[in-house]
Amino acid sequence: MKEIGELFKEKLTDQQEPPPLQVWEKIAADDNVLKYNSKQGLQQSLFYILPAMIIVAIAVISIVLLSNSNPLKQNDMAKITPAVENPATPETVIPDSISKADDQTITSPTESVQSVVNQYQTETQTGHANHLRSSNAKPVVPVIIMPFKAEVSQPEAEVSKENSYKEIVIPAAPSNEKTTVKKKPITPTPKTEEVKSQNLETDDVEEKSWEIVSSDREEVPDLSIPDAFSPNADGLNDEFGVVANRPITDFNMMVYDRTGQQLFQTRDINAGWNGEYKGQLLPTNSYLYIISYKNSGGENKIQKGMLILVR
Amino acid sequence: MQKYIFSGNKKMENTSSGRVKTTEHLVNNDQELVEGCIAGNPKYQRILYEEFAGDLYFICKRYSHSDADAEDLLQDAFIKIFLNLKGFRFESSLRHWMKRLATNTIITNFRTKKKEGVKLDYEECEQGVLPVVEVQDVEIPMEVLMRMVRELPPGYRMIFNMREIDGYELSEIAEELNMNPATVRSQLFKAKAVLKKQIENWLKSEKV
């Protein structure tokens, strides 16, 4: 007796078998593989230059974008700085920019600005102006936030508009008839705001799911084509053939191998391919089929695909 | 240092008559061959292929069900070899390095196929030593054994080849194929059971 692995290892280690000629032809046809090394200089330089160019382009674009956004900030700063330097009229300048923002955000910044202004006044009086200049960021912070707040509040308003719009739209759907709804998006026709109930919404959903099922049922293909067959004369799937689900005419089926050699051709829908070519049994492999026919509507149709021969 | 004498040699005579005969050429060692290929000399590239394609094709055949798949694997392996020749450090023999690279190509290919949905049996068996599967010690032709291995289901074939013929450790296989070690063990055992049945059937058919 012998361990089964050893039995196989003895026979199947370090063996050789010459491969078919076409493998080398395929490798040799790949220019990138064999000429790769001679072209290397050019390819390598391209390899580095392309990313470098992309990085430079990104850098240029970002610089342009930044320089565009900078003036805005500078304008904001310009609005503020006089306010700080002229402590006599701070309220007249700041509330203008704040007034767009929410009530809550207004209070705290103005307070802080006010306090900073007060601090500034007291500190200039005591002669600590240099120290404050270094901490200039303080008065800027609250006001820089404000323009952002104002921008953010706008989209919020839009969202709320959309919401109110949706509330009107949804109940309108059930009013459409089933026949018109078919496969078309429900056209929103705004109605009165009174109609608002969850029951109506669920009805809408049910209708949609019913549509999907029905459309799937309609799409039974003209032909049922198998993807594999096993010609080993065991009475199961010994031939490759198709089954027509609807009446068709002008049927033509061709089978090719991977190199494009035609192996089989028939115009009889009941005929099948037995996996032979010129009396020779073909090996396990994938093959291609092309089937053309005329459907019941008189349209010419072509179906292509892969089939696997299993032995 | 190994010498490759390249002419219309024995290996080529065995093959189909359509093979193109290359002119006689002598390569002294691995280094000359590799450097010639890196320099883009078509003669050396052809020699590299002719010298090693047989070994690699046999490996590819062991790991695949159909010849067409084996050819695809061989092509992938050689493309990888030509692109990676620069990385060969002459630490092992060229033949060993190329076989290893081919095996790795096959493993990578299997992993991507697994992602695409080649179905594997994920049944696990309990931890422990693998039961030994023994068969009668008889002379069985290589072609018959080869056919048996190639007819195994994809997962079984992969693991049996890696463990029993290429000598990977079970833990290595589990890591390479991204599988549970217990799964690998059970699949290996099942593969052996299938092969044992095949051998018994073959012995019966031979006696009759």
XYZ file of C-alpha atoms in Angstrom:
519
model
C 0.000 0.000 0.000
C 1.088 3.532 -0.645
C 0.039 7.020 0.387
C -1.970 8.392 -2.506
C -0.179 11.734 -2.620
C 3.197 10.083 -3.142
C 1.852 8.008 -5.982
C 0.919 11.191 -7.817
C 4.016 13.108 -6.789
C 6.364 10.480 -8.212
C 4.776 10.633 -11.616
C 3.779 14.246 -11.919
C 6.866 16.092 -10.661
C 9.376 17.646 -13.059
C 7.638 16.398 -16.159
C 7.575 18.204 -19.458
C 5.087 18.514 -22.239
C 5.603 20.734 -25.268
C 2.838 23.304 -25.542
C 1.035 23.965 -28.814
C 2.760 26.354 -31.187
C 0.103 29.056 -31.010
C 1.021 29.921 -27.413
C 4.389 31.305 -28.456
C 2.752 33.156 -31.320
C 0.386 34.818 -28.874
C 3.237 35.833 -26.569
C 5.387 37.043 -29.455
C 2.446 39.046 -30.814
C 2.408 41.075 -27.604
C 4.815 43.888 -28.438
C 4.748 45.239 -24.924
C 6.186 42.039 -23.509
C 9.142 41.245 -25.732
C 10.106 44.744 -26.801
C 9.417 46.095 -23.363
C 13.060 46.097 -22.348
C 14.440 47.779 -25.458
C 11.871 50.535 -25.203
C 12.458 50.777 -21.506
C 14.251 54.148 -21.558
C 11.362 55.892 -23.255
C 8.720 54.059 -21.259
C 10.404 54.752 -17.959
C 10.739 58.451 -18.681
C 7.069 58.552 -19.700
C 6.250 56.699 -16.509
C 7.700 59.529 -14.464
C 6.822 62.490 -16.683
C 3.085 61.790 -16.910
C 2.384 61.745 -13.145
C 4.644 64.783 -12.726
C 2.644 66.667 -15.333
C -0.596 65.686 -13.656
C 0.679 66.880 -10.278
C 1.801 70.191 -11.779
C -1.588 70.628 -13.440
C -3.382 69.942 -10.153
C -1.106 72.386 -8.354
C -1.777 75.119 -10.945
C -5.524 74.570 -10.746
C -5.535 74.649 -6.963
C -3.455 77.844 -6.930
C -5.897 79.504 -9.327
C -8.835 78.398 -7.204
C -7.181 79.618 -4.014
C -6.326 82.989 -5.520
C -9.978 83.333 -6.565
C -11.226 82.602 -3.070
C -8.697 84.863 -1.364
C -10.135 88.240 -2.497
C -13.459 87.339 -0.898
C -11.810 86.821 2.437
C -9.874 90.006 2.055
C -13.122 91.878 1.446
C -14.549 90.430 4.625
C -11.449 91.458 6.483
C -11.706 94.940 5.067
C -15.215 95.236 6.434
C -14.114 94.241 9.882
C -10.840 95.983 10.361
C -12.273 99.488 10.225
C -14.800 98.396 12.771
C -12.053 97.424 15.153
C -9.910 100.424 14.427
C -12.868 102.800 14.804
C -14.318 101.783 18.122
C -16.709 104.701 17.966
C -18.967 103.047 15.302
C -18.710 99.272 15.541
C -22.473 98.565 15.591
C -23.164 100.312 12.299
C -20.848 98.049 10.296
C -21.177 94.616 11.874
C -24.962 94.229 12.086
C -25.206 94.647 8.289
C -23.263 91.490 7.662
C -24.848 89.658 10.553
C -28.452 90.454 9.831
C -28.713 87.626 7.266
C -27.694 85.007 9.791
C -29.808 83.395 12.472
C -30.736 85.256 15.608
C -28.738 82.914 17.787
C -25.497 83.377 15.939
C -25.757 87.117 15.974
C -25.696 87.550 19.710
C -22.500 85.768 20.550
C -20.276 87.248 17.805
C -21.397 90.793 18.448
C -20.768 90.272 22.091
C -17.329 88.879 21.487
C -16.530 91.637 18.984
C -17.778 94.148 21.445
C -15.637 92.649 24.191
C -12.604 92.528 21.921
C -13.184 96.123 20.925
C -13.419 97.069 24.564
C -10.275 95.103 25.233
C -8.583 96.871 22.364
C -9.582 100.236 23.734
C -8.329 99.470 27.200
C -5.130 97.882 25.948
C -4.244 100.743 23.590
C -4.780 103.042 26.467
C -2.363 101.087 28.632
C 0.100 100.939 25.724
C -0.036 97.188 24.811
C -0.888 97.700 21.159
C 1.984 95.534 19.932
C 0.805 92.584 21.917
C -2.714 92.805 20.512
C -1.518 93.013 16.905
C 0.011 89.589 17.274
C -3.309 88.211 18.503
C -5.169 89.930 15.677
C -6.949 86.700 14.814
C -9.410 87.108 17.642
C -11.642 89.802 16.244
C -11.535 88.207 12.777
C -12.807 84.797 13.807
C -16.447 85.577 14.621
C -17.001 87.613 11.464
C -15.416 85.112 9.106
C -17.859 82.548 10.369
C -20.797 84.740 9.547
C -20.649 84.726 5.747
C -20.503 80.939 5.892
C -23.520 80.858 8.125
C -25.366 83.029 5.693
C -24.489 80.695 2.803
C -25.498 77.603 4.724
C -28.831 79.067 5.612
C -29.733 79.437 1.924
C -29.593 75.722 0.991
C -31.581 74.970 4.098
C -34.279 77.196 2.818
C -34.205 75.362 -0.521
C -34.448 72.007 1.172
C -37.417 73.078 3.141
C -39.023 74.295 -0.073
C -38.446 70.919 -1.667
C -39.927 69.191 1.305
C -43.045 71.228 1.131
C -43.205 70.519 -2.608
C -42.859 66.780 -2.074
C -45.647 66.774 0.435
C -47.907 68.108 -2.229
C -46.684 65.769 -4.981
C -46.901 62.354 -3.351
C -50.646 62.178 -2.837
C -51.178 63.164 -6.452
C -49.833 59.877 -7.847
C -52.810 57.609 -7.068
C -55.035 59.856 -9.094
C -53.431 58.541 -12.309
C -54.995 55.517 -13.947
C -53.163 52.196 -14.042
C -52.889 52.125 -17.811
C -51.188 55.487 -18.029
C -48.845 54.714 -15.143
C -47.333 51.743 -16.981
C -43.541 52.066 -17.400
C -43.706 55.856 -17.202
C -42.447 57.940 -14.290
C -45.330 59.415 -12.377
C -45.717 63.012 -13.502
C -45.951 65.284 -10.517
C -49.102 67.401 -10.705
C -49.307 69.527 -7.588
C -52.674 69.412 -5.907
C -54.182 70.997 -2.869
C -52.272 70.696 0.366
C -55.200 69.099 2.204
C -54.555 65.570 0.783
C -51.908 64.180 3.111
C -52.091 60.647 4.396
C -49.683 57.723 4.705
C -52.204 55.246 3.367
C -52.131 56.867 -0.015
C -48.350 56.686 -0.125
C -48.293 52.933 0.536
C -50.881 52.388 -2.171
C -48.528 54.128 -4.554
C -45.658 51.774 -3.635
C -47.787 48.677 -4.112
C -48.789 49.762 -7.559
C -45.155 50.151 -8.556
C -44.104 46.708 -7.331
C -46.971 45.168 -9.252
C -45.730 46.853 -12.421
C -42.212 45.420 -12.074
C -43.461 41.866 -11.718
C -45.696 42.104 -14.747
C -42.983 43.558 -16.990
C -40.592 40.754 -15.985
C -43.142 38.168 -16.952
C -43.514 39.594 -20.414
C -39.799 39.182 -21.221
C -39.528 35.448 -21.788
C -36.852 35.100 -24.504
C -37.745 33.770 -27.932
C -35.150 31.018 -27.565
C -33.888 29.052 -24.584
C -30.172 28.471 -25.146
C -28.115 26.305 -22.774
C -24.577 27.364 -21.781
C -23.078 23.895 -21.565
C -23.521 20.314 -22.755
C -21.808 16.984 -22.144
C -21.573 14.693 -25.191
C -20.699 11.467 -23.383
C -23.666 9.399 -24.572
C -25.237 9.106 -21.122
C -28.569 10.361 -22.424
C -28.274 13.665 -20.579
C -27.413 16.855 -22.496
C -25.551 14.964 -25.200
C -26.348 17.547 -27.853
C -26.269 21.309 -27.979
C -29.573 22.595 -29.275
C -32.069 25.355 -28.600
C -35.757 25.400 -27.719
C -38.068 27.984 -29.260
C -40.558 29.553 -26.845
C -42.398 31.399 -29.639
C -42.879 30.549 -33.290
C -39.816 31.662 -35.267
C -38.668 31.305 -38.864
C -35.415 31.441 -40.849
C -33.490 29.761 -38.060
C -29.720 29.424 -38.544
C -27.198 28.254 -35.938
C -23.397 28.222 -36.274
C -20.790 27.041 -33.801
C -17.161 28.204 -33.848
C -14.064 27.363 -31.823
C -11.807 29.943 -30.218
C -9.705 30.411 -33.339
C -12.740 31.199 -35.479
C -12.998 27.834 -37.230
C -16.602 26.943 -38.039
C -17.459 23.571 -36.530
C -21.170 23.212 -37.070
C -24.017 24.816 -38.968
C -27.699 23.986 -39.210
C -30.986 25.492 -40.363
C -33.087 22.944 -38.520
C -34.169 24.093 -35.092
C -34.622 20.514 -33.928
C -31.076 19.527 -34.859
C -28.314 19.661 -32.279
C -24.512 19.625 -32.272
C -22.954 16.479 -30.857
C -19.509 17.940 -30.115
C -17.800 16.410 -33.156
C -15.938 18.018 -36.035
C -15.157 15.921 -39.135
C -15.745 12.784 -37.111
C -13.337 13.828 -34.364
C -14.446 14.276 -30.769
C -13.592 17.803 -29.672
C -12.020 18.356 -26.240
C -13.459 20.155 -23.235
C -13.359 23.831 -24.083
C -15.525 26.863 -24.561
C -16.993 27.456 -28.005
C -18.976 30.265 -29.592
C -22.404 30.129 -31.128
C -24.200 32.575 -33.401
C -27.917 32.094 -33.924
C -29.982 34.164 -36.308
C -33.763 33.974 -36.771
C -36.884 35.926 -37.633
C -39.293 36.390 -34.746
C -43.090 36.349 -34.971
C -43.073 40.082 -35.723
C -40.856 39.476 -38.781
C -37.801 41.129 -37.201
C -34.339 39.686 -37.874
C -32.611 38.797 -34.622
C -29.082 37.593 -33.862
C -27.937 35.982 -30.622
C -24.298 35.261 -29.799
C -22.734 33.592 -26.806
C -20.349 31.085 -25.308
C -21.070 27.446 -24.708
C -18.954 25.004 -22.772
C -18.350 21.461 -23.914
C -17.761 19.169 -20.954
C -16.441 15.637 -21.376
C 26.444 26.610 -14.456
C 24.030 25.056 -16.838
C 24.531 25.110 -20.570
C 21.680 25.306 -22.991
C 22.523 23.946 -26.378
C 19.886 25.196 -28.633
C 19.294 23.704 -32.008
C 16.594 21.586 -33.545
C 16.915 19.443 -30.425
C 15.092 16.357 -29.217
C 12.277 18.187 -27.576
C 11.444 19.913 -30.786
C 11.428 16.736 -32.813
C 8.745 15.363 -30.553
C 6.397 18.168 -31.308
C 4.147 18.755 -34.242
C 5.813 19.059 -37.612
C 4.652 22.639 -37.952
C 7.171 23.946 -35.417
C 9.601 26.502 -36.713
C 13.195 25.309 -36.396
C 15.523 27.929 -35.072
C 19.173 28.061 -36.016
C 21.720 26.456 -33.744
C 22.832 28.619 -30.921
C 24.819 28.070 -27.758
C 24.064 29.770 -24.487
C 26.650 29.268 -21.772
C 24.697 29.956 -18.629
C 21.610 31.416 -17.004
C 23.164 34.848 -16.795
C 23.843 35.141 -20.500
C 20.324 33.953 -21.292
C 18.655 36.362 -18.884
C 20.761 39.315 -19.971
C 20.095 38.534 -23.611
C 16.359 38.516 -22.933
C 16.505 41.761 -20.966
C 18.403 43.397 -23.820
C 15.482 42.469 -26.054
C 17.329 39.958 -28.252
C 14.589 37.876 -29.929
C 16.897 34.868 -30.267
C 17.454 34.631 -26.532
C 13.782 35.213 -25.818
C 12.916 32.329 -28.101
C 15.509 30.122 -26.414
C 14.123 30.963 -22.982
C 10.670 29.954 -24.159
C 11.740 26.761 -25.909
C 13.855 25.681 -22.958
C 11.251 26.135 -20.245
C 7.827 26.073 -21.927
C 7.628 22.276 -21.570
C 8.103 22.354 -17.802
C 5.690 25.199 -17.310
C 3.060 23.783 -19.651
C 3.030 20.545 -17.675
C 2.455 22.509 -14.460
C -0.313 24.526 -16.097
C -1.964 21.331 -17.324
C -1.921 19.845 -13.842
C -3.771 22.866 -12.524
C -6.411 23.157 -15.242
C -9.287 21.126 -16.593
C -9.036 21.930 -20.293
C -6.031 22.371 -22.573
C -7.320 25.788 -23.561
C -7.172 26.933 -19.941
C -3.661 25.514 -19.622
C -2.553 27.453 -22.698
C -3.996 30.661 -21.289
C -2.173 30.082 -18.004
C 1.104 29.369 -19.819
C 0.742 32.559 -21.811
C 0.062 34.599 -18.671
C 3.025 32.982 -16.943
C 5.442 33.784 -19.763
C 4.235 37.354 -20.017
C 4.895 37.725 -16.296
C 8.309 36.094 -16.682
C 9.404 38.392 -19.502
C 8.212 41.459 -17.624
C 9.869 40.397 -14.364
C 13.165 38.988 -15.688
C 14.947 42.102 -14.500
C 14.013 41.162 -10.950
C 15.689 37.735 -11.150
C 18.628 37.796 -8.713
C 20.332 34.482 -9.616
C 19.825 33.273 -6.046
C 18.118 30.109 -7.256
C 18.212 28.300 -10.567
C 16.390 29.965 -13.413
C 14.227 26.876 -13.873
C 13.127 26.922 -10.240
C 12.391 30.633 -10.333
C 10.295 30.307 -13.475
C 8.333 27.379 -12.083
C 7.632 29.343 -8.930
C 6.481 32.334 -10.931
C 4.210 30.139 -13.033
C 2.684 28.577 -9.919
C 2.111 32.022 -8.451
C 0.418 33.112 -11.677
C -1.877 30.104 -11.451
C -2.700 30.864 -7.816
C -3.476 34.511 -8.581
C -5.653 33.421 -11.480
C -7.527 30.991 -9.235
C -8.079 33.673 -6.608
C -9.613 36.068 -9.134
C -11.791 33.271 -10.517
C -12.918 32.489 -6.979
C -14.003 36.099 -6.598
C -15.934 35.804 -9.851
C -17.816 32.868 -8.394
C -16.259 29.468 -8.972
C -18.173 27.554 -6.358
C -16.188 25.920 -3.604
C -17.298 23.471 -1.010
C -16.949 25.298 2.292
C -17.688 22.368 4.548
C -15.143 22.141 7.320
C -13.760 19.145 9.146
C -12.590 19.002 12.728
C -9.032 19.897 13.642
C -6.501 17.134 13.787
C -4.213 14.970 11.730
C -5.316 14.162 8.221
C -6.316 10.565 7.826
C -3.917 8.752 5.517
C -5.440 7.572 2.261
C -3.647 4.560 0.888
C -3.983 2.686 -2.363
C -2.420 -0.398 -3.860
C 1.140 0.214 -4.977
C 0.789 -0.510 -8.651
C 2.256 0.997 -11.758
C -0.186 3.494 -13.200
C 0.743 5.407 -16.359
C 1.410 9.108 -15.902
C -1.292 10.048 -18.432
C -3.938 8.250 -16.380
C -2.912 9.978 -13.146
C -2.809 13.301 -14.938
C -6.334 12.818 -16.268
C -7.575 11.967 -12.782
C -6.097 15.127 -11.288
C -7.465 17.273 -14.081
C -10.953 15.871 -13.618
C -11.102 16.944 -9.978
C -13.386 19.882 -9.093
C -11.483 23.225 -9.263
C -10.977 23.731 -5.521
C -9.906 20.121 -4.877
C -7.513 20.192 -7.840
C -5.905 23.418 -6.680
C -5.324 22.243 -3.120
C -4.221 18.709 -4.047
C -1.699 20.053 -6.562
C -0.310 22.637 -4.174
C -0.016 20.287 -1.200
C 0.921 16.922 -2.671
C 2.900 17.777 -5.782
C 4.307 21.265 -5.226
C 4.785 20.736 -1.505
C 3.102 23.818 -0.054
C 2.262 23.733 3.661
C -1.440 23.652 4.557
C -1.128 27.021 6.319
C 0.508 28.513 3.215
C -2.313 27.233 1.011
C -4.920 28.678 3.356
C -3.189 32.044 3.207
C -2.608 32.051 -0.556
C -6.169 31.024 -1.396
C -7.682 33.146 1.360
C -9.417 30.167 2.938
C -9.903 28.708 6.389
C -7.168 26.126 7.240
C -9.855 23.658 8.325
C -11.529 24.041 4.938
C -8.259 23.380 3.171
C -7.704 20.247 5.226
C -11.173 18.867 4.540
C -10.925 19.654 0.830
C -7.581 17.921 0.577
C -9.029 14.835 2.247
C -12.028 14.830 -0.048
C -9.796 15.226 -3.083
C -7.798 12.204 -1.981
C -10.979 10.214 -1.445
C -12.146 11.055 -4.979
C -8.768 10.070 -6.428
C -8.761 6.799 -4.513
C -12.123 5.890 -5.975
C -10.849 6.805 -9.437
C -7.799 4.579 -9.029
C -9.908 1.673 -7.812
C -12.213 2.061 -10.785
C -9.245 2.151 -13.119
C -7.748 -0.999 -11.593
C -11.067 -2.796 -12.035
C -11.355 -1.760 -15.660
C -7.783 -2.907 -16.315
C -8.367 -6.364 -14.878
C -11.499 -7.055 -16.891
